[in-house]
Amino acid sequence: DTAVSQTPKYLVTQMGNDKSIKCEQNLGHDTMYWYKQDSKKFLKIMFSYNNKELIINETVPNRFSPKSPDKAHLNLHINSLELGDSAVYFCASSHDPAGGLGETQYFGPGTRLLVL
Amino acid sequence: AQSVAQPEDQVNVAEGNPLTVKCTYSVSGNPYLFWYVQYPNRGLQFLLKYITGDNLVKGSYGFEAEFNKSQTSFHLKKPSALVSDSALYFCAVRDMRSYNFNKFYFGSGTKLNVKP
């Protein structure tokens, strides 16, 4: 069974479109994350949710809107896509870091977004 | 500032030789440090972590890492490299400030090339 899954794996779209990426984890974790990995492989956190509550919201354009319908899901909706949004987006999950302190993150396979 | 640095973009080593991938950190308080590996077109996989205790941490696939507080380093090591170890390696540190527990900072990644 896949622990952290993302759909779609690949997403090619035109500038200005709106798209969503879905993430699901079956590990029973409380906390989920979205990361962006750019073309140079640099990985940066975008958002973090803990029990459906937004905890971390980095300086991300408000065209990006995460939604967590329940603890097992964290979706990312992107409005008015721009060329610079092209990247690989990773979802991850962990137990609440504030609980055990040493919680490991489990990453999904990534969604490769290409904006033309 | 909370951060990690991986000074080498790439490390080349011959199969059977020992390998070291370097990481230094900057964090408030005692650090929680992690190593992840990313194979092509895959998500990050956890290798090992340092929370407290023994400075030498053993992890998956024969990897280990040495925590050195005086040098603020957490270098990844393996006594004998395999061609299959070739991948991108990320060091990460958790933000230890209570309001930012959910935040992790990743290094820029080091590409490990193991040649037969």
Tab-separated table of N, CA, C and O in Angstrom, chain A residues 3-106:
chain	number	residue	atom	x	y	z
A	3	ALA	N	2.033	4.755	1.015
A	3	ALA	CA	1.848	5.477	2.265
A	3	ALA	C	1.347	6.899	2.010
A	3	ALA	O	0.387	7.340	2.620
A	4	VAL	N	2.046	7.612	1.113
A	4	VAL	CA	1.658	8.958	0.740
A	4	VAL	C	1.523	8.970	-0.784
A	4	VAL	O	2.486	8.696	-1.491
A	5	SER	N	0.337	9.260	-1.247
A	5	SER	CA	0.109	9.248	-2.687
A	5	SER	C	-0.318	10.623	-3.160
A	5	SER	O	-0.953	11.384	-2.425
A	6	GLN	N	0.045	10.931	-4.390
A	6	GLN	CA	-0.309	12.207	-4.993
A	6	GLN	C	-0.873	11.958	-6.377
A	6	GLN	O	-0.397	11.080	-7.102
A	7	THR	N	-1.840	12.767	-6.749
A	7	THR	CA	-2.361	12.734	-8.112
A	7	THR	C	-2.588	14.151	-8.606
A	7	THR	O	-3.039	15.025	-7.845
A	8	PRO	N	-2.256	14.402	-9.846
A	8	PRO	CA	-1.621	13.493	-10.788
A	8	PRO	C	-0.107	13.453	-10.594
A	8	PRO	O	0.434	14.254	-9.855
A	9	LYS	N	0.556	12.554	-11.261
A	9	LYS	CA	2.012	12.516	-11.217
A	9	LYS	C	2.620	13.544	-12.153
A	9	LYS	O	3.697	14.080	-11.896
A	10	TYR	N	1.940	13.770	-13.261
A	10	TYR	CA	2.404	14.749	-14.235
A	10	TYR	C	1.239	15.682	-14.565
A	10	TYR	O	0.090	15.235	-14.675
A	11	LEU	N	1.577	16.952	-14.765
A	11	LEU	CA	0.547	17.939	-15.061
A	11	LEU	C	1.154	18.967	-16.013
A	11	LEU	O	2.085	19.682	-15.638
A	12	VAL	N	0.658	18.989	-17.220
A	12	VAL	CA	1.104	19.959	-18.213
A	12	VAL	C	-0.092	20.833	-18.543
A	12	VAL	O	-1.162	20.323	-18.896
A	13	THR	N	0.096	22.149	-18.444
A	13	THR	CA	-1.038	23.043	-18.604
A	13	THR	C	-0.581	24.387	-19.140
A	13	THR	O	0.608	24.689	-19.186
A	14	GLN	N	-1.533	25.183	-19.543
A	14	GLN	CA	-1.233	26.499	-20.097
A	14	GLN	C	-1.240	27.550	-19.000
A	14	GLN	O	-1.913	27.421	-17.972
A	15	MET	N	-0.501	28.598	-19.247
A	15	MET	CA	-0.521	29.752	-18.344
A	15	MET	C	-1.936	30.255	-18.173
A	15	MET	O	-2.733	30.248	-19.124
A	16	GLY	N	-2.250	30.667	-16.958
A	16	GLY	CA	-3.557	31.229	-16.688
A	16	GLY	C	-4.587	30.219	-16.227
A	16	GLY	O	-5.646	30.609	-15.698
A	17	ASN	N	-4.300	28.946	-16.439
A	17	ASN	CA	-5.253	27.915	-16.006
A	17	ASN	C	-5.225	27.737	-14.497
A	17	ASN	O	-4.289	28.152	-13.809
A	18	ASP	N	-6.280	27.074	-13.998
A	18	ASP	CA	-6.353	26.696	-12.586
A	18	ASP	C	-6.247	25.174	-12.497
A	18	ASP	O	-6.909	24.462	-13.264
A	19	LYS	N	-5.447	24.707	-11.564
A	19	LYS	CA	-5.269	23.252	-11.423
A	19	LYS	C	-5.185	22.870	-9.951
A	19	LYS	O	-4.845	23.699	-9.097
A	20	SER	N	-5.470	21.603	-9.698
A	20	SER	CA	-5.379	21.080	-8.327
A	20	SER	C	-4.515	19.836	-8.292
A	20	SER	O	-4.508	19.048	-9.249
A	21	ILE	N	-3.823	19.673	-7.174
A	21	ILE	CA	-3.052	18.465	-6.908
A	21	ILE	C	-3.598	17.870	-5.611
A	21	ILE	O	-3.819	18.602	-4.633
A	22	LYS	N	-3.790	16.562	-5.633
A	22	LYS	CA	-4.361	15.916	-4.457
A	22	LYS	C	-3.301	15.075	-3.747
A	22	LYS	O	-2.418	14.496	-4.381
A	23	CYS	N	-3.436	14.986	-2.442
A	23	CYS	CA	-2.518	14.191	-1.651
A	23	CYS	C	-3.305	13.436	-0.587
A	23	CYS	O	-4.192	13.992	0.061
A	24	GLU	N	-2.939	12.183	-0.414
A	24	GLU	CA	-3.583	11.354	0.597
A	24	GLU	C	-2.518	10.533	1.310
A	24	GLU	O	-1.596	10.017	0.676
A	25	GLN	N	-2.663	10.400	2.613
A	25	GLN	CA	-1.762	9.527	3.363
A	25	GLN	C	-2.569	8.543	4.203
A	25	GLN	O	-3.613	8.908	4.743
A	26	ASN	N	-2.065	7.318	4.262
A	26	ASN	CA	-2.756	6.272	5.022
A	26	ASN	C	-1.937	5.816	6.214
A	26	ASN	O	-2.034	4.664	6.645
A	27	LEU	N	-1.116	6.735	6.736
A	27	LEU	CA	-0.225	6.412	7.849
A	27	LEU	C	-0.798	6.827	9.195
A	27	LEU	O	-0.142	6.628	10.219
A	28	GLY	N	-1.948	7.438	9.193
A	28	GLY	CA	-2.527	7.899	10.443
A	28	GLY	C	-1.833	9.118	11.019
A	28	GLY	O	-1.935	9.392	12.219
A	29	HIS	N	-1.135	9.857	10.184
A	29	HIS	CA	-0.412	11.033	10.655
A	29	HIS	C	-1.345	12.218	10.869
A	29	HIS	O	-2.400	12.331	10.242
A	30	ASP	N	-0.893	13.116	11.783
A	30	ASP	CA	-1.676	14.314	12.075
A	30	ASP	C	-1.287	15.486	11.201
A	30	ASP	O	-2.039	16.442	11.062
A	31	THR	N	-0.081	15.451	10.670
A	31	THR	CA	0.493	16.628	10.040
A	31	THR	C	0.844	16.340	8.591
A	31	THR	O	1.409	15.293	8.272
A	32	MET	N	0.499	17.287	7.732
A	32	MET	CA	0.805	17.148	6.309
A	32	MET	C	1.443	18.432	5.794
A	32	MET	O	1.245	19.518	6.357
A	33	TYR	N	2.203	18.292	4.724
A	33	TYR	CA	3.015	19.385	4.208
A	33	TYR	C	2.939	19.428	2.673
A	33	TYR	O	2.737	18.405	2.025
A	34	TRP	N	3.157	20.619	2.150
A	34	TRP	CA	3.449	20.776	0.729
A	34	TRP	C	4.817	21.428	0.584
A	34	TRP	O	5.097	22.435	1.245
A	35	TYR	N	5.640	20.832	-0.291
A	35	TYR	CA	6.946	21.364	-0.617
A	35	TYR	C	7.009	21.623	-2.122
A	35	TYR	O	6.381	20.925	-2.908
A	36	LYS	N	7.852	22.590	-2.476
A	36	LYS	CA	8.124	22.853	-3.886
A	36	LYS	C	9.607	22.594	-4.138
A	36	LYS	O	10.466	23.094	-3.389
A	37	GLN	N	9.894	21.810	-5.174
A	37	GLN	CA	11.275	21.555	-5.554
A	37	GLN	C	11.507	22.175	-6.927
A	37	GLN	O	10.877	21.782	-7.902
A	38	ASP	N	12.415	23.136	-6.968
A	38	ASP	CA	12.635	23.838	-8.231
A	38	ASP	C	13.589	23.061	-9.140
A	38	ASP	O	14.023	21.955	-8.813
A	39	SER	N	13.909	23.668	-10.251
A	39	SER	CA	14.713	22.978	-11.261
A	39	SER	C	16.127	22.671	-10.775
A	39	SER	O	16.795	21.786	-11.305
A	40	LYS	N	16.568	23.396	-9.755
A	40	LYS	CA	17.896	23.142	-9.180
A	40	LYS	C	17.815	22.174	-8.002
A	40	LYS	O	18.789	22.001	-7.271
A	41	LYS	N	16.658	21.565	-7.832
A	41	LYS	CA	16.425	20.552	-6.793
A	41	LYS	C	16.312	21.155	-5.393
A	41	LYS	O	16.288	20.407	-4.413
A	42	PHE	N	16.256	22.487	-5.313
A	42	PHE	CA	16.115	23.106	-4.006
A	42	PHE	C	14.702	22.867	-3.488
A	42	PHE	O	13.720	23.101	-4.190
A	43	LEU	N	14.606	22.410	-2.243
A	43	LEU	CA	13.329	22.009	-1.669
A	43	LEU	C	12.915	23.026	-0.613
A	43	LEU	O	13.658	23.294	0.329
A	44	LYS	N	11.699	23.556	-0.765
A	44	LYS	CA	11.265	24.562	0.190
A	44	LYS	C	9.829	24.284	0.639
A	44	LYS	O	8.969	23.963	-0.190
A	45	ILE	N	9.594	24.442	1.929
A	45	ILE	CA	8.250	24.203	2.439
A	45	ILE	C	7.309	25.321	1.996
A	45	ILE	O	7.698	26.487	1.922
A	46	MET	N	6.082	24.939	1.677
A	46	MET	CA	5.068	25.921	1.317
A	46	MET	C	4.034	26.032	2.437
A	46	MET	O	3.718	27.111	2.903
A	47	PHE	N	3.477	24.900	2.802
A	47	PHE	CA	2.405	24.874	3.796
A	47	PHE	C	2.567	23.654	4.698
A	47	PHE	O	3.136	22.644	4.302
A	48	SER	N	2.003	23.797	5.903
A	48	SER	CA	1.894	22.651	6.786
A	48	SER	C	0.562	22.725	7.508
A	48	SER	O	0.155	23.796	7.964
A	49	TYR	N	-0.101	21.582	7.602
A	49	TYR	CA	-1.371	21.465	8.303
A	49	TYR	C	-1.207	20.466	9.434
A	49	TYR	O	-0.573	19.429	9.277
A	50	ASN	N	-1.840	20.766	10.544
A	50	ASN	CA	-1.858	19.868	11.680
A	50	ASN	C	-3.313	19.694	12.091
A	50	ASN	O	-3.969	20.659	12.478
A	51	ASN	N	-3.812	18.464	11.976
A	51	ASN	CA	-5.226	18.204	12.290
A	51	ASN	C	-6.163	19.174	11.566
A	51	ASN	O	-7.055	19.763	12.173
A	52	LYS	N	-5.911	19.352	10.300
A	52	LYS	CA	-6.722	20.179	9.404
A	52	LYS	C	-6.553	21.675	9.639
A	52	LYS	O	-7.234	22.475	9.013
A	53	GLU	N	-5.650	22.039	10.532
A	53	GLU	CA	-5.440	23.454	10.800
A	53	GLU	C	-4.136	23.919	10.163
A	53	GLU	O	-3.097	23.256	10.316
A	54	LEU	N	-4.187	25.043	9.481
A	54	LEU	CA	-2.999	25.583	8.839
A	54	LEU	C	-2.017	26.070	9.889
A	54	LEU	O	-2.332	26.916	10.715
A	55	ILE	N	-0.804	25.515	9.853
A	55	ILE	CA	0.216	25.860	10.844
A	55	ILE	C	1.320	26.693	10.214
A	55	ILE	O	1.790	27.664	10.774
A	56	ILE	N	1.767	26.273	9.063
A	56	ILE	CA	2.847	26.966	8.381
A	56	ILE	C	2.305	27.484	7.057
A	56	ILE	O	1.701	26.748	6.288
A	57	ASN	N	2.537	28.754	6.793
A	57	ASN	CA	2.143	29.352	5.524
A	57	ASN	C	3.296	30.255	5.118
A	57	ASN	O	3.394	31.375	5.600
A	58	GLU	N	4.156	29.717	4.297
A	58	GLU	CA	5.327	30.479	3.904
A	58	GLU	C	4.923	31.579	2.923
A	58	GLU	O	3.762	31.685	2.528
A	59	THR	N	5.902	32.367	2.520
A	59	THR	CA	5.609	33.470	1.603
A	59	THR	C	5.343	32.906	0.215
A	59	THR	O	6.202	32.914	-0.660
A	60	VAL	N	4.154	32.385	0.086
A	60	VAL	CA	3.714	31.779	-1.164
A	60	VAL	C	2.637	32.685	-1.750
A	60	VAL	O	1.794	33.186	-0.996
A	61	PRO	N	2.635	32.914	-3.057
A	61	PRO	CA	1.570	33.746	-3.633
A	61	PRO	C	0.196	33.217	-3.260
A	61	PRO	O	-0.009	31.988	-3.163
A	62	ASN	N	-0.739	34.120	-3.069
A	62	ASN	CA	-2.067	33.658	-2.645
A	62	ASN	C	-2.828	32.979	-3.769
A	62	ASN	O	-3.988	32.575	-3.592
A	63	ARG	N	-2.198	32.818	-4.924
A	63	ARG	CA	-2.772	31.957	-5.971
A	63	ARG	C	-2.745	30.487	-5.539
A	63	ARG	O	-3.451	29.662	-6.103
A	64	PHE	N	-1.908	30.193	-4.550
A	64	PHE	CA	-1.805	28.831	-4.031
A	64	PHE	C	-2.701	28.723	-2.806
A	64	PHE	O	-2.527	29.468	-1.836
A	65	SER	N	-3.613	27.792	-2.834
A	65	SER	CA	-4.502	27.630	-1.687
A	65	SER	C	-4.593	26.159	-1.307
A	65	SER	O	-5.113	25.348	-2.072
A	66	PRO	N	-4.090	25.819	-0.133
A	66	PRO	CA	-4.214	24.452	0.335
A	66	PRO	C	-5.580	24.240	0.984
A	66	PRO	O	-6.185	25.170	1.519
A	67	LYS	N	-6.011	22.984	0.931
A	67	LYS	CA	-7.262	22.634	1.609
A	67	LYS	C	-7.117	21.244	2.204
A	67	LYS	O	-6.682	20.320	1.521
A	68	SER	N	-7.530	21.122	3.449
A	68	SER	CA	-7.425	19.840	4.138
A	68	SER	C	-8.817	19.418	4.590
A	68	SER	O	-9.271	19.808	5.666
A	69	PRO	N	-9.497	18.594	3.812
A	69	PRO	CA	-10.841	18.172	4.192
A	69	PRO	C	-10.865	17.252	5.406
A	69	PRO	O	-11.851	17.222	6.139
A	70	ASP	N	-9.796	16.531	5.609
A	70	ASP	CA	-9.641	15.694	6.797
A	70	ASP	C	-8.152	15.445	7.010
A	70	ASP	O	-7.340	15.852	6.189
A	71	LYS	N	-7.825	14.761	8.095
A	71	LYS	CA	-6.413	14.603	8.451
A	71	LYS	C	-5.628	13.831	7.407
A	71	LYS	O	-4.409	13.961	7.318
A	72	ALA	N	-6.294	13.014	6.631
A	72	ALA	CA	-5.593	12.145	5.683
A	72	ALA	C	-5.395	12.790	4.317
A	72	ALA	O	-4.726	12.207	3.463
A	73	HIS	N	-5.964	13.947	4.116
A	73	HIS	CA	-5.901	14.583	2.800
A	73	HIS	C	-5.451	16.030	2.895
A	73	HIS	O	-5.875	16.767	3.794
A	74	LEU	N	-4.593	16.405	1.954
A	74	LEU	CA	-4.196	17.801	1.828
A	74	LEU	C	-4.044	18.095	0.346
A	74	LEU	O	-3.168	17.545	-0.312
A	75	ASN	N	-4.937	18.931	-0.157
A	75	ASN	CA	-4.939	19.253	-1.572
A	75	ASN	C	-4.355	20.642	-1.789
A	75	ASN	O	-4.370	21.490	-0.887
A	76	LEU	N	-3.842	20.843	-2.982
A	76	LEU	CA	-3.248	22.135	-3.326
A	76	LEU	C	-3.894	22.643	-4.599
A	76	LEU	O	-3.834	21.979	-5.644
A	77	HIS	N	-4.522	23.789	-4.502
A	77	HIS	CA	-5.156	24.390	-5.670
A	77	HIS	C	-4.335	25.602	-6.093
A	77	HIS	O	-3.931	26.406	-5.248
A	78	ILE	N	-4.108	25.701	-7.383
A	78	ILE	CA	-3.303	26.806	-7.894
A	78	ILE	C	-4.119	27.557	-8.953
A	78	ILE	O	-4.553	26.965	-9.952
A	79	ASN	N	-4.331	28.826	-8.709
A	79	ASN	CA	-5.058	29.674	-9.659
A	79	ASN	C	-4.098	30.403	-10.577
A	79	ASN	O	-2.945	30.686	-10.214
A	80	SER	N	-4.574	30.710	-11.757
A	80	SER	CA	-3.832	31.565	-12.698
A	80	SER	C	-2.367	31.152	-12.799
A	80	SER	O	-1.452	31.934	-12.505
A	81	LEU	N	-2.156	29.955	-13.232
A	81	LEU	CA	-0.804	29.408	-13.271
A	81	LEU	C	0.146	30.268	-14.087
A	81	LEU	O	-0.233	30.825	-15.131
A	82	GLU	N	1.381	30.368	-13.593
A	82	GLU	CA	2.425	31.135	-14.250
A	82	GLU	C	3.599	30.213	-14.602
A	82	GLU	O	3.743	29.141	-14.029
A	83	LEU	N	4.425	30.691	-15.527
A	83	LEU	CA	5.566	29.886	-15.954
A	83	LEU	C	6.440	29.479	-14.770
A	83	LEU	O	6.938	28.351	-14.692
A	84	GLY	N	6.622	30.401	-13.830
A	84	GLY	CA	7.491	30.150	-12.676
A	84	GLY	C	6.937	29.127	-11.705
A	84	GLY	O	7.648	28.711	-10.776
A	85	ASP	N	5.701	28.711	-11.920
A	85	ASP	CA	5.136	27.672	-11.050
A	85	ASP	C	5.606	26.285	-11.457
A	85	ASP	O	5.375	25.315	-10.721
A	86	SER	N	6.245	26.192	-12.605
A	86	SER	CA	6.749	24.895	-13.057
A	86	SER	C	7.768	24.374	-12.051
A	86	SER	O	8.759	25.042	-11.744
A	87	ALA	N	7.506	23.193	-11.549
A	87	ALA	CA	8.355	22.617	-10.495
A	87	ALA	C	7.801	21.237	-10.179
A	87	ALA	O	6.814	20.794	-10.774
A	88	VAL	N	8.458	20.593	-9.233
A	88	VAL	CA	7.906	19.349	-8.691
A	88	VAL	C	7.354	19.663	-7.302
A	88	VAL	O	8.046	20.253	-6.469
A	89	TYR	N	6.128	19.285	-7.074
A	89	TYR	CA	5.474	19.547	-5.802
A	89	TYR	C	5.359	18.238	-5.036
A	89	TYR	O	4.830	17.249	-5.540
A	90	PHE	N	5.881	18.265	-3.819
A	90	PHE	CA	5.854	17.078	-2.981
A	90	PHE	C	4.929	17.294	-1.797
A	90	PHE	O	4.988	18.319	-1.115
A	91	CYS	N	4.133	16.289	-1.560
A	91	CYS	CA	3.346	16.214	-0.341
A	91	CYS	C	4.103	15.336	0.644
A	91	CYS	O	4.826	14.404	0.245
A	92	ALA	N	3.986	15.619	1.920
A	92	ALA	CA	4.618	14.798	2.947
A	92	ALA	C	3.713	14.752	4.162
A	92	ALA	O	2.813	15.589	4.316
A	93	SER	N	3.938	13.773	5.016
A	93	SER	CA	3.174	13.696	6.256
A	93	SER	C	4.079	13.210	7.379
A	93	SER	O	5.127	12.606	7.138
A	94	SER	N	3.660	13.483	8.594
A	94	SER	CA	4.380	13.004	9.770
A	94	SER	C	3.426	13.014	10.953
A	94	SER	O	2.344	13.612	10.888
A	95	HIS	N	3.824	12.375	12.022
A	95	HIS	CA	3.118	12.594	13.278
A	95	HIS	C	3.383	14.038	13.699
A	95	HIS	O	4.300	14.684	13.196
A	96	ASP	N	2.625	14.531	14.611
A	96	ASP	CA	2.751	15.903	15.054
A	96	ASP	C	4.156	16.154	15.581
A	96	ASP	O	4.553	15.544	16.572
A	97	PRO	N	4.925	17.031	14.942
A	97	PRO	CA	6.290	17.290	15.401
A	97	PRO	C	6.333	17.841	16.815
A	97	PRO	O	7.309	17.639	17.526
A	98	ALA	N	5.270	18.507	17.229
A	98	ALA	CA	5.260	19.073	18.575
A	98	ALA	C	5.053	17.991	19.630
A	98	ALA	O	5.239	18.233	20.808
A	99	GLY	N	4.690	16.802	19.179
A	99	GLY	CA	4.478	15.717	20.125
A	99	GLY	C	5.764	14.986	20.447
A	99	GLY	O	6.294	15.066	21.525
A	100	GLY	N	6.270	14.256	19.470
A	100	GLY	CA	7.457	13.463	19.724
A	100	GLY	C	8.760	14.154	19.423
A	100	GLY	O	9.814	13.650	19.773
A	101	LEU	N	8.706	15.245	18.720
A	101	LEU	CA	9.878	16.069	18.404
A	101	LEU	C	10.801	15.498	17.344
A	101	LEU	O	11.467	16.236	16.647
A	102	GLY	N	10.878	14.216	17.231
A	102	GLY	CA	11.802	13.679	16.234
A	102	GLY	C	11.089	13.032	15.078
A	102	GLY	O	11.580	12.069	14.517
A	103	GLU	N	9.903	13.547	14.750
A	103	GLU	CA	9.074	12.852	13.781
A	103	GLU	C	9.649	12.928	12.374
A	103	GLU	O	10.038	13.980	11.888
A	104	THR	N	9.639	11.777	11.738
A	104	THR	CA	10.136	11.656	10.374
A	104	THR	C	9.026	12.029	9.406
A	104	THR	O	7.867	11.693	9.630
A	105	GLN	N	9.383	12.678	8.336
A	105	GLN	CA	8.420	12.966	7.285
A	105	GLN	C	8.468	11.879	6.223
A	105	GLN	O	9.540	11.403	5.867
A	106	TYR	N	7.297	11.539	5.729
A	106	TYR	CA	7.179	10.589	4.639
A	106	TYR	C	6.673	11.348	3.422
A	106	TYR	O	5.650	12.027	3.495
